[in-house]
CSV table of C-alpha atoms in Angstrom, one decimal:
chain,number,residue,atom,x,y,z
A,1,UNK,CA,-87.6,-72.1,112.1
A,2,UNK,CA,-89.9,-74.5,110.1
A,3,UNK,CA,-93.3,-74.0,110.8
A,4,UNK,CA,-94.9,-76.9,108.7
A,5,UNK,CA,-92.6,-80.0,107.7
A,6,UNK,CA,-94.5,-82.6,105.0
A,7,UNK,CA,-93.2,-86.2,103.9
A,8,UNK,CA,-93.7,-88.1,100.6
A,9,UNK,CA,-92.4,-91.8,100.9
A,10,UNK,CA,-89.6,-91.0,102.6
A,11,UNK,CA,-88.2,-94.1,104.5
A,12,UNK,CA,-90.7,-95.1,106.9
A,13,UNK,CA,-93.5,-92.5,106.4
A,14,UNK,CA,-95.9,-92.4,103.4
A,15,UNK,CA,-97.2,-89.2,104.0
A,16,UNK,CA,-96.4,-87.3,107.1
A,17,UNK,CA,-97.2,-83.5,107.6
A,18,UNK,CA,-96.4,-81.4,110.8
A,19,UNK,CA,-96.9,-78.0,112.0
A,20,UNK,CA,-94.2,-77.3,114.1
A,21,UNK,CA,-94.0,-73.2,116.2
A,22,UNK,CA,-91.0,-71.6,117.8
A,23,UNK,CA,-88.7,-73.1,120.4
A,24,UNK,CA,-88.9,-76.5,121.4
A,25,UNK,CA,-89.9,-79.1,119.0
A,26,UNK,CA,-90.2,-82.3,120.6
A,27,UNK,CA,-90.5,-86.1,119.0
A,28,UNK,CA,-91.7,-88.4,121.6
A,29,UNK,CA,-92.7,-92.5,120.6
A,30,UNK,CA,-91.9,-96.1,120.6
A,31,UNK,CA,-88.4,-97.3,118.9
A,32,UNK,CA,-89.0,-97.8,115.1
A,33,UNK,CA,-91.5,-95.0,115.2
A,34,UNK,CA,-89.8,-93.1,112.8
A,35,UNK,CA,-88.6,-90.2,114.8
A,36,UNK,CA,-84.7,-90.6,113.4
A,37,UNK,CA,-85.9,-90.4,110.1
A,38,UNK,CA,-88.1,-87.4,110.5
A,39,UNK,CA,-84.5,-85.7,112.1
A,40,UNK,CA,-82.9,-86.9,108.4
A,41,UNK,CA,-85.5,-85.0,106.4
A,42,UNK,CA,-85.2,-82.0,108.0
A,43,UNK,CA,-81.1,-82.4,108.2
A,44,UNK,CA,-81.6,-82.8,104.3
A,45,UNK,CA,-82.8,-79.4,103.9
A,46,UNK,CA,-79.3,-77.9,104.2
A,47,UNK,CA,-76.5,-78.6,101.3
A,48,UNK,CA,-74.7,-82.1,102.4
A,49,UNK,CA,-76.1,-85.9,102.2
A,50,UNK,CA,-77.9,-85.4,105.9
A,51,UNK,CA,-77.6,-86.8,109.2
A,52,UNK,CA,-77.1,-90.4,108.0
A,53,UNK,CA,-75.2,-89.6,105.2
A,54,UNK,CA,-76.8,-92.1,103.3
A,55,UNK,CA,-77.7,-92.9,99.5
A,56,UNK,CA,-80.8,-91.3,98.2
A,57,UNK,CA,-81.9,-94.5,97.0
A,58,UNK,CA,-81.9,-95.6,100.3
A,59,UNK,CA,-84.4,-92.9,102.0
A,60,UNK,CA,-87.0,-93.9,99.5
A,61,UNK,CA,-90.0,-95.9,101.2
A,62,UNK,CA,-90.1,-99.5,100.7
A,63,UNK,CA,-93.0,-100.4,98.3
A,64,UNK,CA,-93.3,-96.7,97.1
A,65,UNK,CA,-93.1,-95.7,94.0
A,66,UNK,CA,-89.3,-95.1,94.1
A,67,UNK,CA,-88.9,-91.7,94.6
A,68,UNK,CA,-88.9,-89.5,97.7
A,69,UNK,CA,-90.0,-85.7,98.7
A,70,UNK,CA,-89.2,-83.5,101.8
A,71,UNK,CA,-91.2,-79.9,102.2
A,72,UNK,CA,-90.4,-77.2,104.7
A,73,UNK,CA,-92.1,-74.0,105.2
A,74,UNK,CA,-90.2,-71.7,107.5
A,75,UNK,CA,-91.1,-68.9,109.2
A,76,UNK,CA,-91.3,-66.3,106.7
A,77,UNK,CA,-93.4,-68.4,104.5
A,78,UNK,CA,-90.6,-68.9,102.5
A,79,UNK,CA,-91.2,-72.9,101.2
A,80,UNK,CA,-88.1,-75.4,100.7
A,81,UNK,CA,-88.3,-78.7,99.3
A,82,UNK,CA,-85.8,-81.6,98.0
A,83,UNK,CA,-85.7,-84.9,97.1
A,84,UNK,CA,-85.5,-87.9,94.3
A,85,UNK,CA,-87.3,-89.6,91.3
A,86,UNK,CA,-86.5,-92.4,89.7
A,87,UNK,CA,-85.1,-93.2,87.1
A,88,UNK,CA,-82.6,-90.8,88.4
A,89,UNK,CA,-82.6,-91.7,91.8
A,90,UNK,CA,-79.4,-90.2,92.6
A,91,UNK,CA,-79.6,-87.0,91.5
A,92,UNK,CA,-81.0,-84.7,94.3
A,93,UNK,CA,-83.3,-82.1,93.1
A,94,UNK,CA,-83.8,-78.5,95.1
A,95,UNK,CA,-86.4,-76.3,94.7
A,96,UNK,CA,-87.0,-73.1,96.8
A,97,UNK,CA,-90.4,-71.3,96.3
A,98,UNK,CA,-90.9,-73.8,93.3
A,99,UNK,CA,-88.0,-72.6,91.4
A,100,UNK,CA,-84.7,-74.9,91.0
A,101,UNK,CA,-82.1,-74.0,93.3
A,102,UNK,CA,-78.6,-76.0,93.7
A,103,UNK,CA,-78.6,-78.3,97.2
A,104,UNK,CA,-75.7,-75.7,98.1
A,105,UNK,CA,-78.4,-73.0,97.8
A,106,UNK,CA,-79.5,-74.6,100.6
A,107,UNK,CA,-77.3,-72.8,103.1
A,108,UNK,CA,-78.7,-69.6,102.4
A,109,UNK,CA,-82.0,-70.1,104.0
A,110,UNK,CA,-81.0,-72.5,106.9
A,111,UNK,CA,-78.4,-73.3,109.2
A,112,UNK,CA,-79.3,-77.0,110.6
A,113,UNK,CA,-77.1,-78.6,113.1
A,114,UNK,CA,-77.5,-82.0,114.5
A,115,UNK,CA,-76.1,-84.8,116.9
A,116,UNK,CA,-76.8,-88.2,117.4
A,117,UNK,CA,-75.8,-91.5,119.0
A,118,UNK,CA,-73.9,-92.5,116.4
A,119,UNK,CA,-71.2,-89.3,117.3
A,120,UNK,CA,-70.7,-90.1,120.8
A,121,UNK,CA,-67.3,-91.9,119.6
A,122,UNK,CA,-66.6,-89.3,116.8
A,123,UNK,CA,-63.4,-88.5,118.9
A,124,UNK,CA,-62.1,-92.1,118.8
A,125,UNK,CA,-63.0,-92.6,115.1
A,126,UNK,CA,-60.8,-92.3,112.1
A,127,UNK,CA,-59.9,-88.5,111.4
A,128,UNK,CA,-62.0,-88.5,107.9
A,129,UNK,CA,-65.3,-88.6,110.1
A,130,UNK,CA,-63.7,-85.7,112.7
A,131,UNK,CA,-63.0,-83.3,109.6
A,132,UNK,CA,-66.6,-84.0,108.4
A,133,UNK,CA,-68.0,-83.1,111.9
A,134,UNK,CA,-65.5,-80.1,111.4
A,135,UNK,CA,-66.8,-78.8,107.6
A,136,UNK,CA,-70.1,-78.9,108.8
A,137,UNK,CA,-69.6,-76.5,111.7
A,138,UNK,CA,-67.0,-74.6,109.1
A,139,UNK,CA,-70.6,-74.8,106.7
A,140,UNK,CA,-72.8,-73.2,109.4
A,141,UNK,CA,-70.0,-69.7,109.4
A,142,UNK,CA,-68.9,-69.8,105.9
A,143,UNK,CA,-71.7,-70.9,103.3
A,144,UNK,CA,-68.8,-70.8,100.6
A,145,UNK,CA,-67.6,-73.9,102.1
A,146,UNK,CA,-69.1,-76.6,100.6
A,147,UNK,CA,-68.2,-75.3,96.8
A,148,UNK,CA,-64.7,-74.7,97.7
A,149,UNK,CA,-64.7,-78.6,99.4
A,150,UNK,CA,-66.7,-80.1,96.5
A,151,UNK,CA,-64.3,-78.5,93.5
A,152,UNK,CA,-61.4,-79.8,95.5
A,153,UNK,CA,-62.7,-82.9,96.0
A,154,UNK,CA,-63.5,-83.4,92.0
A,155,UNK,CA,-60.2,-82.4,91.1
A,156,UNK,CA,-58.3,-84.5,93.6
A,157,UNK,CA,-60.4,-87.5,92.0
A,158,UNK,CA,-59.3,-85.9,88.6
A,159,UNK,CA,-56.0,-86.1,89.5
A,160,UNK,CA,-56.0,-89.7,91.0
A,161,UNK,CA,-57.4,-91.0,87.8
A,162,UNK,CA,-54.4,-89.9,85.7
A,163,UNK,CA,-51.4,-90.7,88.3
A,164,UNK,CA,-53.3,-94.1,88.3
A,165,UNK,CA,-53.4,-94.8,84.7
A,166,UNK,CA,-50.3,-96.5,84.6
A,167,UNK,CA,-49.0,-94.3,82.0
A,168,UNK,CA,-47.1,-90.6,81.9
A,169,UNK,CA,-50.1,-88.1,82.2
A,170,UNK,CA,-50.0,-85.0,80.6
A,171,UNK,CA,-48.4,-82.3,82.6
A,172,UNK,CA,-50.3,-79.5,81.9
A,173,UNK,CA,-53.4,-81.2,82.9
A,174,UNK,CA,-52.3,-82.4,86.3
A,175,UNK,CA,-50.5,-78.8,86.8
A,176,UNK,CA,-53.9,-77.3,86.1
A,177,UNK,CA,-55.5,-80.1,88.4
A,178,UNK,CA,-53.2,-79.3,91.1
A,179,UNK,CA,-53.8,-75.2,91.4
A,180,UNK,CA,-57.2,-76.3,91.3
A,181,UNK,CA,-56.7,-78.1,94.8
A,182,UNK,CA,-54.2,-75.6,95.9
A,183,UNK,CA,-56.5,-72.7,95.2
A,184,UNK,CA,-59.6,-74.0,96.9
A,185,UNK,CA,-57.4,-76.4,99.7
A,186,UNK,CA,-56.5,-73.0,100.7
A,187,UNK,CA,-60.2,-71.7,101.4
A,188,UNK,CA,-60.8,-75.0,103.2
A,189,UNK,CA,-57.9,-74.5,105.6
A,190,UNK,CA,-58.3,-70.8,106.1
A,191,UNK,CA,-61.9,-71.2,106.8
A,192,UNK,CA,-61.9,-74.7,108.9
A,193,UNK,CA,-58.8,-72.3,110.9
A,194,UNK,CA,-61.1,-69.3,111.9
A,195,UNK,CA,-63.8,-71.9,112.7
A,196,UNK,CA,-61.5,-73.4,115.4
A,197,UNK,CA,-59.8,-70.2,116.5
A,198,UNK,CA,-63.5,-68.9,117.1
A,199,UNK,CA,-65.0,-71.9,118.7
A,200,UNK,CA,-61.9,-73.0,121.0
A,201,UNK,CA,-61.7,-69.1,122.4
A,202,UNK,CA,-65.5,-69.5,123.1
A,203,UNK,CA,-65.2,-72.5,125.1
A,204,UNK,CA,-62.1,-71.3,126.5
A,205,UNK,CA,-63.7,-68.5,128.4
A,206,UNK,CA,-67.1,-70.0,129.2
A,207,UNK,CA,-67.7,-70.9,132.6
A,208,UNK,CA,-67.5,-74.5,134.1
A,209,UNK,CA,-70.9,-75.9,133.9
A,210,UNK,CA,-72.4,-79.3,133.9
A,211,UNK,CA,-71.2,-80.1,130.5
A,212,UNK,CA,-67.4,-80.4,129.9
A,213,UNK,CA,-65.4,-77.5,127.7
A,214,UNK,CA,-63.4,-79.0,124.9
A,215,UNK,CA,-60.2,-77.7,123.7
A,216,UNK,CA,-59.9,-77.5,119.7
A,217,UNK,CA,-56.8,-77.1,117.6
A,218,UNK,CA,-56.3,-78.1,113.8
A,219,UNK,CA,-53.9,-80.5,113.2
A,220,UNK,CA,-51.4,-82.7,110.5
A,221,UNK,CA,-51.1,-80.8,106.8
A,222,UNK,CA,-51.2,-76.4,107.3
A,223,UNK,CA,-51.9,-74.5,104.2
A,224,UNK,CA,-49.3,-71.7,106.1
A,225,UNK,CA,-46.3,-72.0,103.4
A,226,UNK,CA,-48.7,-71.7,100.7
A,227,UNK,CA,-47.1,-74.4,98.3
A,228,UNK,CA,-49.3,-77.4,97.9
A,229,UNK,CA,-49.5,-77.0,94.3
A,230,UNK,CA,-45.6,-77.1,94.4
A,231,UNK,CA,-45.9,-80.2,96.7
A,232,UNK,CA,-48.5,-82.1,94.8
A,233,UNK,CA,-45.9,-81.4,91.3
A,234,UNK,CA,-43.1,-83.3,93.6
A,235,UNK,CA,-44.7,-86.0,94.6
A,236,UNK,CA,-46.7,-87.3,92.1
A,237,UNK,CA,-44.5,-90.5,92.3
A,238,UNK,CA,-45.4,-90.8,95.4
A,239,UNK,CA,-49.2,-90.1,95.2
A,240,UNK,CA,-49.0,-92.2,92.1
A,241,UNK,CA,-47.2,-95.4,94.3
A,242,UNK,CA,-50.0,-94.9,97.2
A,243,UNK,CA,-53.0,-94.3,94.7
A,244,UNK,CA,-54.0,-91.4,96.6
A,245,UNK,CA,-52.8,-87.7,97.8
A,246,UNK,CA,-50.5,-87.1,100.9
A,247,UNK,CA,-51.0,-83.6,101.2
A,248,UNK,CA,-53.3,-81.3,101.3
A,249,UNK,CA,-56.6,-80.2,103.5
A,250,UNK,CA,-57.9,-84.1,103.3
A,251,UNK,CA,-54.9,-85.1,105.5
A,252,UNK,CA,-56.4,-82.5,108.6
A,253,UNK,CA,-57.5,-84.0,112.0
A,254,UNK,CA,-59.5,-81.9,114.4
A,255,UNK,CA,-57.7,-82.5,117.4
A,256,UNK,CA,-60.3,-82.1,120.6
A,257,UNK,CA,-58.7,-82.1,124.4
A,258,UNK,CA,-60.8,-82.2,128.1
A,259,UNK,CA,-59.5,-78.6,129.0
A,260,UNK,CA,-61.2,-79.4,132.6
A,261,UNK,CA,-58.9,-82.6,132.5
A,262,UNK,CA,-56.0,-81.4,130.2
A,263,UNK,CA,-56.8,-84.6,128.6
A,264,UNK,CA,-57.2,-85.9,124.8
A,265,UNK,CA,-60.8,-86.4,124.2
A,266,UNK,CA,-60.1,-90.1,122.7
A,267,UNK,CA,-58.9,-91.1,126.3
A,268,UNK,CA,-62.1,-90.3,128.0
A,269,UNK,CA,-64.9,-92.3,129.0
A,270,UNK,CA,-67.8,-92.1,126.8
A,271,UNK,CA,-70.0,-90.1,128.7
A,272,UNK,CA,-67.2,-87.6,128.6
A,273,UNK,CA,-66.5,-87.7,125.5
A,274,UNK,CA,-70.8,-87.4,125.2
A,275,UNK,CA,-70.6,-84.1,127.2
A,276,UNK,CA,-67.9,-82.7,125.2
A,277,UNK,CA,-69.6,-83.0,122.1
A,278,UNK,CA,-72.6,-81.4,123.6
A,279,UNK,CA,-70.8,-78.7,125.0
A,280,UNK,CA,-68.9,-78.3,121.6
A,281,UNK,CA,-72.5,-78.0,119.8
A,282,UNK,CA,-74.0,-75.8,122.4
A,283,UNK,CA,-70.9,-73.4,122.0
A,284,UNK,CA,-71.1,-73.5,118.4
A,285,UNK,CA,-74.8,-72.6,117.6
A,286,UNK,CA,-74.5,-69.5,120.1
A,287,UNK,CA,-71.5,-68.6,117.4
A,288,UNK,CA,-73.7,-68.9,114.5
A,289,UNK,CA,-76.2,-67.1,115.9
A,290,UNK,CA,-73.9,-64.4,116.6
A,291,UNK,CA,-72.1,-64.0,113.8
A,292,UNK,CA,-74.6,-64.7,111.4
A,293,UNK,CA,-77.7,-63.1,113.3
A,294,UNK,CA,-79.9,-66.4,112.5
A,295,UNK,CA,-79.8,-68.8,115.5
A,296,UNK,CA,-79.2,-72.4,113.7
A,297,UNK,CA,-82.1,-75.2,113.8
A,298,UNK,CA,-80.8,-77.9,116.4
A,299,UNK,CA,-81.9,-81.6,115.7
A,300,UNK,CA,-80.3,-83.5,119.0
A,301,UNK,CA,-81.6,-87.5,118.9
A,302,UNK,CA,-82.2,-89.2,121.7
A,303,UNK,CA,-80.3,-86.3,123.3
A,304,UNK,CA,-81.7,-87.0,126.7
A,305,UNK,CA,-81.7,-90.8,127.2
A,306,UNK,CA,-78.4,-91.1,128.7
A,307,UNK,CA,-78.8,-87.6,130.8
A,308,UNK,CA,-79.2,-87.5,134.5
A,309,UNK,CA,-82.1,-85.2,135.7
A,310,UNK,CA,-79.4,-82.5,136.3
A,311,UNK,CA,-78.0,-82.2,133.3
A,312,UNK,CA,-81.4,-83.0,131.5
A,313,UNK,CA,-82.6,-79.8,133.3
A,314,UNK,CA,-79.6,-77.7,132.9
A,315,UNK,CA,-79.6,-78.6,128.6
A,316,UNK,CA,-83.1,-77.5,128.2
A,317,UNK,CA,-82.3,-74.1,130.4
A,318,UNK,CA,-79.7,-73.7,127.9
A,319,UNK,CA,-81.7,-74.4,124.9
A,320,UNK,CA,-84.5,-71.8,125.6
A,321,UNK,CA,-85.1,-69.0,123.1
A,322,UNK,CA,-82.1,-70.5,120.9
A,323,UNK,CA,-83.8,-70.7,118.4
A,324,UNK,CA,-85.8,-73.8,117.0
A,325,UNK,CA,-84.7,-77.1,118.7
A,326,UNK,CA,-85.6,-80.7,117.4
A,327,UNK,CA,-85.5,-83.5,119.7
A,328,UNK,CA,-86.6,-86.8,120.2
A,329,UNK,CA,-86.8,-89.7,122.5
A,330,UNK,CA,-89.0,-92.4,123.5
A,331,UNK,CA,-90.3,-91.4,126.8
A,332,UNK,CA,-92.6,-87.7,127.3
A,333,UNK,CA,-91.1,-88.1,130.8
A,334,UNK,CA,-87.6,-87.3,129.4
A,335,UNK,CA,-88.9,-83.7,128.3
A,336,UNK,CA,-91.0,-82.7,131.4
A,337,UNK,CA,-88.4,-80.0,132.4
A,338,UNK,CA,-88.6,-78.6,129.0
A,339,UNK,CA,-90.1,-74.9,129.8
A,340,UNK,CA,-91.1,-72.3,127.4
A,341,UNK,CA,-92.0,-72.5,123.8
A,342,UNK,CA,-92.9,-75.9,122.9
A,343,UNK,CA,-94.5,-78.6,120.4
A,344,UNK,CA,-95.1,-82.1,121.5
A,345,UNK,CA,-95.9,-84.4,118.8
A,346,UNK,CA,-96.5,-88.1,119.3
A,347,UNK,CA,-95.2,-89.9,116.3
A,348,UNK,CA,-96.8,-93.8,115.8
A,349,UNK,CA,-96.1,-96.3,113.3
A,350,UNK,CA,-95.8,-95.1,110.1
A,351,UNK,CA,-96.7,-96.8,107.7
């Protein structure tokens, strides 16, 4: 848990300190406030580019000075802290207890899970922002993740520069580019496989409540024969002609099904497909905190708005004593159910 979270010109807020305690954490004011972006600081103090996934130029304040800072203390006093100075705007500096840590680092300390309006069509979107949803789950079980994804993802780049060159690339080079991808392709798929295998046999045997189960299976390229480097050698023509790669772990979908109506998540209505992705992040934090002993820090926006009192009532029953849970909305009525545990924080216009 984070027990005091501070803000340094980071987008709307000038300079923004909260002591938050255990449980409930809840972000209550107008829209504009600033609540959304409070969600992103704290969603940047895990390894990744954050809830909005946006430049760090971007979360700077307009008329600061440029640069941006985010501060968390957790519980054990520990302090963690991250963010941007010009001129170098775009690099992202970490520092945990003062000293410089890489943003991967990150993952040692917290686990920080979110979900936000801008998800509740993730299962009708294009399969790039489905394996995203799917690494960060795969981030929250196997903290190795993100190196073997980013060294992949730098030598798949690699690669694409020299079949696009217009000109016969050394073959050594690409070979040693392609076991690079094969090597760490095959840590992305094993480890995106057990987070699947895990999650859909939890969901699988909870029981029917007010929020739908999903069914989960990992579909289009398999790492099971073992040969991308062998594939990649073959069809560099190919690769070359399209200007990018056709095989490997980047060509994945997460495939996500209504079990309750044996149908694919895409076809359902969007409040089903809302409740599925609830369920789906409810069934996933109890597995981190099983697995890894450290319940994960929820950050659900606007969670509530489109909830009936029944389900509003039935999430928060299921939210107590998971750990530390962030939520927001622009209404304190929304969160009257919430029992237990809990700080209410009014958030006004920041300026």
């Amino acid at each position: 848990m984070l027990s005091r979270l501070v803000l340094t010109d980071f987008r709307n807020h000038a300079d923004l300190a909260l002591a938050t305690g255990p449980g409930f954490v809840v972000l209550t004011g107008d829209n504009g406030a600033g609540k959304t972006n409070i969600l992103e600081a704290v969603s940047l103090l895990a390894p990744g580019r954050g809830l909005r996934r946006a430049p760090l130029g971007e979360m700077a304040r307009q008329g600061g000075p440029g640069g941006f800072g985010v501060a968390a203390t957790l519980g054990d006093d520990t302090v963690i802290a991250t963010g941007a100075q010009p001129p170098a705007i775009e690099r992202r500096v970490v520092r945990v207890n003062g000293a410089a840590a890489a943003a991967t680092a990150l993952a040692e300390w917290l686990t920080v899970l979110w979900l936000t309006p801008a998800m509740d069509r993730l299962f009708a979107a294009a399969a790039s922002e489905r394996r995203r949803f799917l690494d960060r789950l795969t981030l929250a079980l196997a903290p190795g993740h993100a190196v073997h994804s980013n060294r992949y993802e730098a030598a798949m780049r690699a690669r694409n520069r020299l079949l696009a060159e217009g000109r016969p690339a050394d073959p050594e080079w690409l070979g040693a580019l392609e076991a690079q991808m094969a090597e760490h392709g095959a840590a992305i798929d094993a480890a995106r496989r057990d987070t699947v295998t895990a999650l859909a046999a939890r969901l699988a045997d909870a029981p029917e409540g007010p929020f739908a189960r999903a069914g989960l299976a990992l579909e289009g390229w398999s790492d099971a024969a073992g040969t991308l480097a062998v594939d990649l050698a073959a069809g560099r023509g190919r690769d070359a002609a399209a200007g990018r790669a056709l095989a490997g772990p980047h060509r994945s979908d997460l495939a996500v099904t209504h079990l309750g109506k044996a149908q694919p998540a895409a076809l359902c209505s969007t409040g089903e497909q809302k409740a599925l992705l609830l369920g789906l992040i409810l069934a996933h934090a109890d597995l981190v905190a099983e697995r890894t002993a450290r319940p994960p820090l929820l950050l659900l926006d606007e969670v509530a708005a489109h909830l009936d009192p029944m389900r509003r009532a039935a999430l928060f029953e299921r939210l107590a004593g998971k750990g530390q849970v962030w939520m927001t909305g622009t209404e304190p009525a929304l969160f009257a159910d919430v029992g237990g545990e809990a700080t209410r924080i009014a958030i006004g216009a920041a300026v």
